[in-house]
Coordinates of C-alpha atoms in Angstrom, one line a residue:
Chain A
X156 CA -6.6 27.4 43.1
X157 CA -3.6 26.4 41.3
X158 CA -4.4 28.3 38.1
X159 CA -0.6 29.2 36.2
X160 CA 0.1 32.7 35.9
X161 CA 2.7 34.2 34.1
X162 CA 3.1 38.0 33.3
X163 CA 5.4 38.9 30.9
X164 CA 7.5 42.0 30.8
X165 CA 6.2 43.3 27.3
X166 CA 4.7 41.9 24.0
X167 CA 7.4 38.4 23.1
X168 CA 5.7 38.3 19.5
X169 CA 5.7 41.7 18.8
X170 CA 9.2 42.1 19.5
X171 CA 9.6 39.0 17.3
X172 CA 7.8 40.6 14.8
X173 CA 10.1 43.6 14.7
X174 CA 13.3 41.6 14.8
X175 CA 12.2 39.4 11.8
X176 CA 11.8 42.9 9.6
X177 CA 15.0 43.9 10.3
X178 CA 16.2 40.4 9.6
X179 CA 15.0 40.6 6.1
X180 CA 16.1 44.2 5.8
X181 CA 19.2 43.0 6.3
X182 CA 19.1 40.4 3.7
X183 CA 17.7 42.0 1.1
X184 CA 20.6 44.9 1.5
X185 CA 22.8 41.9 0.6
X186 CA 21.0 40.6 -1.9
X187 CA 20.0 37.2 -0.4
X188 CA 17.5 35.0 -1.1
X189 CA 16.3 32.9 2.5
X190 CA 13.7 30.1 2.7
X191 CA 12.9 29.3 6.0
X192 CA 12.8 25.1 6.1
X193 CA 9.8 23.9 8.7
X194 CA 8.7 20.6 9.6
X195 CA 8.4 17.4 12.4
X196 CA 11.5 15.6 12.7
X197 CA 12.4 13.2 10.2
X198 CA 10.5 15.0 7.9
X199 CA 13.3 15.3 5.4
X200 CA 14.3 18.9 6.1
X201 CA 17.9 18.3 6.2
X202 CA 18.0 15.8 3.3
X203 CA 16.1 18.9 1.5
X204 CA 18.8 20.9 2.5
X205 CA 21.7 18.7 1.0
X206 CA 19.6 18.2 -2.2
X207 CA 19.2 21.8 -2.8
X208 CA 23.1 22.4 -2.1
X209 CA 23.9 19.3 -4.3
X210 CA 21.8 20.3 -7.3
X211 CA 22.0 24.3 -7.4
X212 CA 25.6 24.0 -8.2
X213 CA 25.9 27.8 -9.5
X214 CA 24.0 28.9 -6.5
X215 CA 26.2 30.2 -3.5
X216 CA 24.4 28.9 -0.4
X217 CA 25.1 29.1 3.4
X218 CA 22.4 27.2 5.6
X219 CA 21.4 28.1 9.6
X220 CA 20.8 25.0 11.1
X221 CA 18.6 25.0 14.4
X222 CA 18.4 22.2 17.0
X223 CA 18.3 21.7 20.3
X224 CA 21.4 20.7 21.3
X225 CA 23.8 18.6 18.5
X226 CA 25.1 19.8 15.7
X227 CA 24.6 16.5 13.9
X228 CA 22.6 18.1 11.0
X229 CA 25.2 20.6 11.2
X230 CA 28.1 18.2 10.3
X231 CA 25.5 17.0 7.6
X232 CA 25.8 20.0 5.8
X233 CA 29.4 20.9 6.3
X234 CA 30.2 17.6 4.6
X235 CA 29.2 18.9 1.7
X236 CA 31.8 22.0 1.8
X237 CA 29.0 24.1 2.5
X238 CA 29.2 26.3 5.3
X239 CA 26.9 26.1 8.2
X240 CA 26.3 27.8 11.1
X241 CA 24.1 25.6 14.2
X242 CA 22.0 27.3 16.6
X243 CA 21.7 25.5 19.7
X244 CA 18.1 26.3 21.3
X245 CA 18.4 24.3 24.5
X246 CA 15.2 23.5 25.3
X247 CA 14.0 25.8 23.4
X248 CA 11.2 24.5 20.6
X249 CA 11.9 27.1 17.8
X250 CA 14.0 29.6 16.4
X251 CA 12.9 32.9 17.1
X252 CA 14.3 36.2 14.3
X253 CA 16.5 37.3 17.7
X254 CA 18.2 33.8 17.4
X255 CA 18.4 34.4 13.8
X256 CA 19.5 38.0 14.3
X257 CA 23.0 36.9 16.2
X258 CA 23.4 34.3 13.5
X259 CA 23.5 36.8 10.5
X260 CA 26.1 38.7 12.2
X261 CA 28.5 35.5 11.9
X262 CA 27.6 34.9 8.1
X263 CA 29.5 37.1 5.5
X264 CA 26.2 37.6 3.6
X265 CA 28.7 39.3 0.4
X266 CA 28.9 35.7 -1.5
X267 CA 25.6 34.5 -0.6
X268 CA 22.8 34.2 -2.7
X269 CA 21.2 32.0 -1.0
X270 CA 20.4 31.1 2.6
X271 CA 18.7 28.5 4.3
X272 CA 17.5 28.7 7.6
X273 CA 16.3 24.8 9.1
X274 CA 13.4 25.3 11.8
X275 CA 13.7 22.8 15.4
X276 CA 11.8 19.4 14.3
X277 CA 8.6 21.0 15.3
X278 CA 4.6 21.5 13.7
X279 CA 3.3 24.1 16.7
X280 CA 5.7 26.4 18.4
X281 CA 7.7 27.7 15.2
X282 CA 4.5 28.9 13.7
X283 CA 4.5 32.1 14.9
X284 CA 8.0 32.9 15.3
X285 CA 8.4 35.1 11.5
X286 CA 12.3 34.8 11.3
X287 CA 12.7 37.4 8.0
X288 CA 12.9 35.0 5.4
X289 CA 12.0 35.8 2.1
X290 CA 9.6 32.2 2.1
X291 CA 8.8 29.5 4.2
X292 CA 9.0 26.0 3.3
X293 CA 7.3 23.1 5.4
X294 CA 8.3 19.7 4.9
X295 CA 5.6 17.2 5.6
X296 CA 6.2 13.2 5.5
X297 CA 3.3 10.7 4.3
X298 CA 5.1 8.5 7.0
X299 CA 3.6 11.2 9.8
X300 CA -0.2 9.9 9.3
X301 CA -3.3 10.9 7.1
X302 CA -4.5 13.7 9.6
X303 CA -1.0 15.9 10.1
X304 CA -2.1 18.1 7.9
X305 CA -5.8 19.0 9.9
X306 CA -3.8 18.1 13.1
X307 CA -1.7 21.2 12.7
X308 CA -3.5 23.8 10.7
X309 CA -1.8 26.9 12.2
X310 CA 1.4 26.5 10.9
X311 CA 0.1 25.2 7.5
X312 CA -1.6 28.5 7.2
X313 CA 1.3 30.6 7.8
X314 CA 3.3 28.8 4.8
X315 CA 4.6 29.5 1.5
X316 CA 5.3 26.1 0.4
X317 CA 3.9 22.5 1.2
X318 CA 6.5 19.9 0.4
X319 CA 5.1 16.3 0.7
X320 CA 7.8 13.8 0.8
X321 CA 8.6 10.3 0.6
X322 CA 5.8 9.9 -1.3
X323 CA 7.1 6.6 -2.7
X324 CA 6.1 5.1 1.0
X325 CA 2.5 6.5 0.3
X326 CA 1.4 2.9 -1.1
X327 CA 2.7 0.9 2.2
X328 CA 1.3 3.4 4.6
X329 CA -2.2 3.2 3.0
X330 CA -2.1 7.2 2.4
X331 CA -3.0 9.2 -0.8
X332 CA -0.5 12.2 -1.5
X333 CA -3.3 14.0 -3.3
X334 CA -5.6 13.9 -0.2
X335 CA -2.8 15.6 2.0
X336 CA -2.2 18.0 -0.6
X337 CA -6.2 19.2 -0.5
X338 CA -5.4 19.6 3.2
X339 CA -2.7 22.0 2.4
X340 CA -4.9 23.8 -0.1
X341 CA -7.8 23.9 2.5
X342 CA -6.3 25.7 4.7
X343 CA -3.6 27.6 2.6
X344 CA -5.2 28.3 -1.3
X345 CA -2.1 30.1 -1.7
X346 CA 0.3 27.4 -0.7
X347 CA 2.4 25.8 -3.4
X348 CA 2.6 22.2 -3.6
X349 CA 5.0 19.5 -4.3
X350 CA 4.6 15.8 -3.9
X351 CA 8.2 14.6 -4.0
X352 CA 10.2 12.0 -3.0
X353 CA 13.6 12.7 -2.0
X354 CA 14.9 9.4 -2.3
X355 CA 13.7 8.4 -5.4
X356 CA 14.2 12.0 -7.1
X357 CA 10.4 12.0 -7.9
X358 CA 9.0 15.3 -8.3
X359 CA 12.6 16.7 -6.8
X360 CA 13.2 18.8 -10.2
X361 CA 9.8 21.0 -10.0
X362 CA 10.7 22.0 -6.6
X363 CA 14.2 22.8 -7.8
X364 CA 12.5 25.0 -10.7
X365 CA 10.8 26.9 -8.4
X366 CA 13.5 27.9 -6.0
X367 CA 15.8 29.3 -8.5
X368 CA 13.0 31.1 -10.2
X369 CA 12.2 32.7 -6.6
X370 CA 16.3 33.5 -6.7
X371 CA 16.6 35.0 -10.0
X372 CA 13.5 36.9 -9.5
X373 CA 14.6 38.3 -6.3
X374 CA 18.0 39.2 -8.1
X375 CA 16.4 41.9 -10.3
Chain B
X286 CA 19.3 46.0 23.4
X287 CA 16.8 43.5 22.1
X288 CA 17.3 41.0 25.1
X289 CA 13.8 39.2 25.7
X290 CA 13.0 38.9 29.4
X291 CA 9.9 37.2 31.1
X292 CA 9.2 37.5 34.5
X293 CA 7.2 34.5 36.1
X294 CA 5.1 34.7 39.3
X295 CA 6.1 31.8 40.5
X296 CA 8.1 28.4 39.0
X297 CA 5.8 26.7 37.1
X298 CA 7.9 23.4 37.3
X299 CA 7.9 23.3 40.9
X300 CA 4.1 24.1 41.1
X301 CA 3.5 21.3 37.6
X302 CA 6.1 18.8 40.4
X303 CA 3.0 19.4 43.0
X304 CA 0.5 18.8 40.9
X305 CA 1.7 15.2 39.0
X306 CA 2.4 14.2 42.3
X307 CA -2.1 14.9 43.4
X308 CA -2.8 13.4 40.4
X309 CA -0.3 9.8 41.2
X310 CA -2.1 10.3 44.3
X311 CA -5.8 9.7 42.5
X312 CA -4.8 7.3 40.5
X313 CA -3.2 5.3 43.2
X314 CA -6.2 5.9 45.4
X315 CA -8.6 4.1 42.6
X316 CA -6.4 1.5 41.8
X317 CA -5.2 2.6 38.5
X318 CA -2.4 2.1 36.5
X319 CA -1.4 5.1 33.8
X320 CA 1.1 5.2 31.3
X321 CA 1.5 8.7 29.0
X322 CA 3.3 7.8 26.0
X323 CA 5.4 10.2 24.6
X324 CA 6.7 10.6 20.5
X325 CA 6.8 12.8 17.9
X326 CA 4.0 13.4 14.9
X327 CA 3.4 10.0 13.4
X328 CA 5.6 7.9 15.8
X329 CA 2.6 5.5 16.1
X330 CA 1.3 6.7 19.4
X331 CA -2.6 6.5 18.7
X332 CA -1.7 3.5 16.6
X333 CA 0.1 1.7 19.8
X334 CA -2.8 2.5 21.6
X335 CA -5.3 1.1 19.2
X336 CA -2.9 -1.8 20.0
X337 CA -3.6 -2.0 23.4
X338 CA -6.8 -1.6 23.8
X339 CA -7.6 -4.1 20.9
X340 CA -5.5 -6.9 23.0
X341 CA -5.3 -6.4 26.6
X342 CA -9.3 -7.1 26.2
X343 CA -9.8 -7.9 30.3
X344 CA -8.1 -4.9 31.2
X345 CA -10.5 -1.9 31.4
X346 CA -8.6 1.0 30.1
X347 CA -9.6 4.4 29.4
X348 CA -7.7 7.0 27.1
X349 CA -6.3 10.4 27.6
X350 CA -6.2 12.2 24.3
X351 CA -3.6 15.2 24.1
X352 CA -3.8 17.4 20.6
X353 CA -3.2 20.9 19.6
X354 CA -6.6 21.8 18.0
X355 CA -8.4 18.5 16.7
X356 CA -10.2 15.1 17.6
X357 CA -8.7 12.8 15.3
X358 CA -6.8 11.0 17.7
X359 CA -9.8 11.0 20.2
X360 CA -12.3 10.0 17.8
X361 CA -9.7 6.8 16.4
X362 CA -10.2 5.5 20.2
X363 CA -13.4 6.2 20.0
X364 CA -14.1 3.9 17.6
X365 CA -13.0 1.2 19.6
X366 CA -15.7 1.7 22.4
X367 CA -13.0 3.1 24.8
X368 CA -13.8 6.1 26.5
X369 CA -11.2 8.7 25.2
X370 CA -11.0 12.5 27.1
X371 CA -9.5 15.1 24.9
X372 CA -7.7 17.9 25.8
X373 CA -6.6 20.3 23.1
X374 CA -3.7 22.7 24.0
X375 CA -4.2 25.4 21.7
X376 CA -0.8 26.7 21.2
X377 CA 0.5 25.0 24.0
X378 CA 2.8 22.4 22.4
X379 CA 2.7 19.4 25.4
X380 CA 0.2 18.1 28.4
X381 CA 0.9 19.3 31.9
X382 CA -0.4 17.8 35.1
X383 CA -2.8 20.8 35.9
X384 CA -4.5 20.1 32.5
X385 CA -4.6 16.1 33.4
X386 CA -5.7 17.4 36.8
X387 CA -8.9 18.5 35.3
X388 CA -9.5 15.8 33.1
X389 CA -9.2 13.1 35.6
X390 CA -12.2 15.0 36.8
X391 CA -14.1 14.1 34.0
X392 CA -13.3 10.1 34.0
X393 CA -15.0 7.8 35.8
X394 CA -11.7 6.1 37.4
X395 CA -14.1 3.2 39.8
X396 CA -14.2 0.7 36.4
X397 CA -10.6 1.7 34.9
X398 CA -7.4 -0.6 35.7
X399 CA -5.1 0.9 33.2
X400 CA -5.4 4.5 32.0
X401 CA -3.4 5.8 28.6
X402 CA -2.3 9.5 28.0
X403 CA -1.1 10.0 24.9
X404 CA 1.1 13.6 24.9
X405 CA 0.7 15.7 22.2
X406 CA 3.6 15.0 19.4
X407 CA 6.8 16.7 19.9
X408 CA 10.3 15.4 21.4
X409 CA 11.4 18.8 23.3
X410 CA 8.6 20.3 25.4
X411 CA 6.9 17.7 27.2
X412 CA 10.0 16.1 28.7
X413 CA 10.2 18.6 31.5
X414 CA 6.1 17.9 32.6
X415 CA 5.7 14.8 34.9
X416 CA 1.8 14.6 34.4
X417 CA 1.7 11.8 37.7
X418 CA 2.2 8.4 35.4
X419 CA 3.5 5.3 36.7
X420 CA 5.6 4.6 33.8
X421 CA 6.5 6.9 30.6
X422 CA 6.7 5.4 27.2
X423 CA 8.2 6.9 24.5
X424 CA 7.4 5.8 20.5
X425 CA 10.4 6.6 18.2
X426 CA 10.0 5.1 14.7
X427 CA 12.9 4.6 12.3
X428 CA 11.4 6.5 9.6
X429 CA 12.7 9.9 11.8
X430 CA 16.2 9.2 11.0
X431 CA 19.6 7.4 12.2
X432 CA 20.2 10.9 14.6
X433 CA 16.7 11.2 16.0
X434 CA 17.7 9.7 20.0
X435 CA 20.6 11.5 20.2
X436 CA 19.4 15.0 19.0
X437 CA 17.0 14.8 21.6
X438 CA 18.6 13.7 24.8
X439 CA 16.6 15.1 27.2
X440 CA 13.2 13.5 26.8
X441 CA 15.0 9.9 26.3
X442 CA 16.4 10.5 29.8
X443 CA 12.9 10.6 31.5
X444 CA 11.3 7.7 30.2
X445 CA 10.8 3.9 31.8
X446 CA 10.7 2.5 28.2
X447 CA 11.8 3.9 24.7
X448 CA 9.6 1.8 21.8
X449 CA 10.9 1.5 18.4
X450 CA 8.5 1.4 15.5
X451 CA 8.0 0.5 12.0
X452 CA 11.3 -2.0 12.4
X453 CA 9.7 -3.4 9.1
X454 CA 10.9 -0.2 7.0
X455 CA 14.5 0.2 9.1
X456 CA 16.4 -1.6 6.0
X457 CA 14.2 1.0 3.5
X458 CA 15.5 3.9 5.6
X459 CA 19.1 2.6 5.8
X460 CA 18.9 2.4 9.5
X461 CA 19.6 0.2 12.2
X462 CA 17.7 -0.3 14.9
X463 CA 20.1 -2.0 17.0
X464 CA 21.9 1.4 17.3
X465 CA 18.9 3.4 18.0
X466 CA 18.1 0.7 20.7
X467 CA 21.9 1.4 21.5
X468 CA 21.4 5.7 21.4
X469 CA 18.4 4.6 24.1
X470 CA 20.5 2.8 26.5
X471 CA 24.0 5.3 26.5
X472 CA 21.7 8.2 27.2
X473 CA 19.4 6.1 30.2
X474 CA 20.6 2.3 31.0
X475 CA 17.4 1.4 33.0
X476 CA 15.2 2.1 30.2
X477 CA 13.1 -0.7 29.0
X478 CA 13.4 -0.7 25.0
X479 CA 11.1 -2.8 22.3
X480 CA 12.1 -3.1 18.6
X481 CA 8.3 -3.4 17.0
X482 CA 5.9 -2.8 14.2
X483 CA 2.5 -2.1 14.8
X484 CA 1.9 -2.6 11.2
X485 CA 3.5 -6.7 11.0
X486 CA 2.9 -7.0 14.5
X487 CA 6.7 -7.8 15.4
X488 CA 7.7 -7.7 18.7
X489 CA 4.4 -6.4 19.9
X490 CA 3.5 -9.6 22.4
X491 CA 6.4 -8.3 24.4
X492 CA 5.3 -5.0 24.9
X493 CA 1.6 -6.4 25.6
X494 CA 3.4 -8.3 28.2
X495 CA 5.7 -5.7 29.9
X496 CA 2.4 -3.7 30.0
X497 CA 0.3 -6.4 31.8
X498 CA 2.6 -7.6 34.3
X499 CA 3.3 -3.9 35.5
X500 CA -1.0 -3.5 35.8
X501 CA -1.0 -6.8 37.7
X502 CA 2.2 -6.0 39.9
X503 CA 1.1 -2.3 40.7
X504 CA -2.4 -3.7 41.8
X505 CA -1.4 -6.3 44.6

């Protein structure tokens, strides 16, 4: 009797799916390196963000920053002289590679080697949004619970990287940072891992290692 | 050329509008207070309700459970003999009053004074959904950042009360929670707040209170 129908006017994810390619078509015509940055809010995706710009001095980095309607992680970033372009969603709940599309077309991708593209504070409806990123990142917190992890399996299953922070809280919050990295791997065998803590610097170095790996070996 | 258009049969606010005001209908008809409770992923939610349930002993509460795939949550209630209903949304990333609809169905609402929903984590999508409560709560903690209230302005102007957790770990964090109690009250003055921590127990009595005078003034 009051079932919700809604008919849509062709195939949202398949369009999505189409944009994204282009997207990355795009950026690898440049010769740009983009990590898509997932996770809940207060995760630690923009304080990522600012690490990777403070540490990969010699890498030229521009970052996409999606929220729904500040730009207060914006300012964040352009505090650090690097430039930033927001994307206001509204109410949307994730960036979709049409979003992301409009946004390259502000960004001169010449001096870029790398960009960063920061996902809406979200663990569901950015899953299955593919933006054309060369990797995705998820941020995960030990502050967010023992069962995140199992609680969101879709979108842990469509990542390239597991990133467990603050695990220097993992002690007060009765977690172990080893169990939610077995729930990565459960779901994800592929998944890389890394158990760091972004405000100690614990584990902050691998992670760094591995991004401009990925960079250099994209360069070739 | 690549705009994305949707067509919908009919507004599905107006028609969710109809259906949370049925659903205050049946709850008012039995006697029963509900609260939904709002946050985002490991906010303490399940842990607040634990909370309740574990001291408002004479009250007879019952517990809807809103996840994307799993149990965990419903099975953490569970465990304290309370009758938890779960409902998971598949993709869907928030409750809406058709799917409470169908589970008030299932609960026996004769023997229940105070029933709990407990929306599925996520600050953006569920603020738009009246699911028929008397009062919304909302569980912010200050491990999601100094910027977390005023990123997401929408949801923290449709709340009765904005709770904020794990005060213990504001001076860890660098935060304040004066201001975040201050981000509450700029955005929605007649919101209730609570500074607490459901791990030391801080400011919880006052909560327990606010919650039992509103059961005991809604049932004269």
């Amino acid at each position: 009797m009051h079932d919700i129908k809604i008919s849509c006017d062709f195939d949202i994810l398949e369009e999505n799916r189409r944009l994204a390619k282009e997207n990355r078509k795009i950026l690898d015509d440049h010769g740009v390196y983009c990590i898509e940055i997932l996770g809940s809010i207060g995760s630690g995706k923009t304080t990522l963000i600012e690490t990777i710009c403070r540490n990969l001095r010699d890498t030229r980095t521009k970052v996409i920053v999606g929220d729904v309607v500040s730009e207060y992680d914006k300012q964040r970033i352009a505090k650090l002289s690097i430039e930033a372009i927001g994307i206001n969603t509204g109410k949307e709940c994730h960036l979709d590679a049409h979003l992301i599309h409009h946004a390259l077309e502000e960004v001169d991708l010449e001096d870029v080697d790398l960009l960063l593209i920061e996902n809406v504070g979200n663990l569901i409806c950015p899953a299955d949004f593919d933006l054309g990123a060369h990797e995705r990142f998820i941020v995960v917190s030990v502050t967010e619970g023992r069962d995140v992890i199992r609680k969101h399996p879709h979108i842990f299953m469509k990542v390239n990287a597991g990133i467990i922070n603050k695990v220097d809280l993992a002690g007060y919050f009765g977690i172990n940072a080893d169990s939610l990295v077995e729930d990565i791997l459960s779901l994800n065998r592929d998944c890389k891992v890394f158990k760091i803590s972004l405000k100690t610097g614990e584990g902050v170095r691998g992670l760094l290692r591995h991004i401009a790996q990925s960079i250099e070996i994209a360069s070739f």
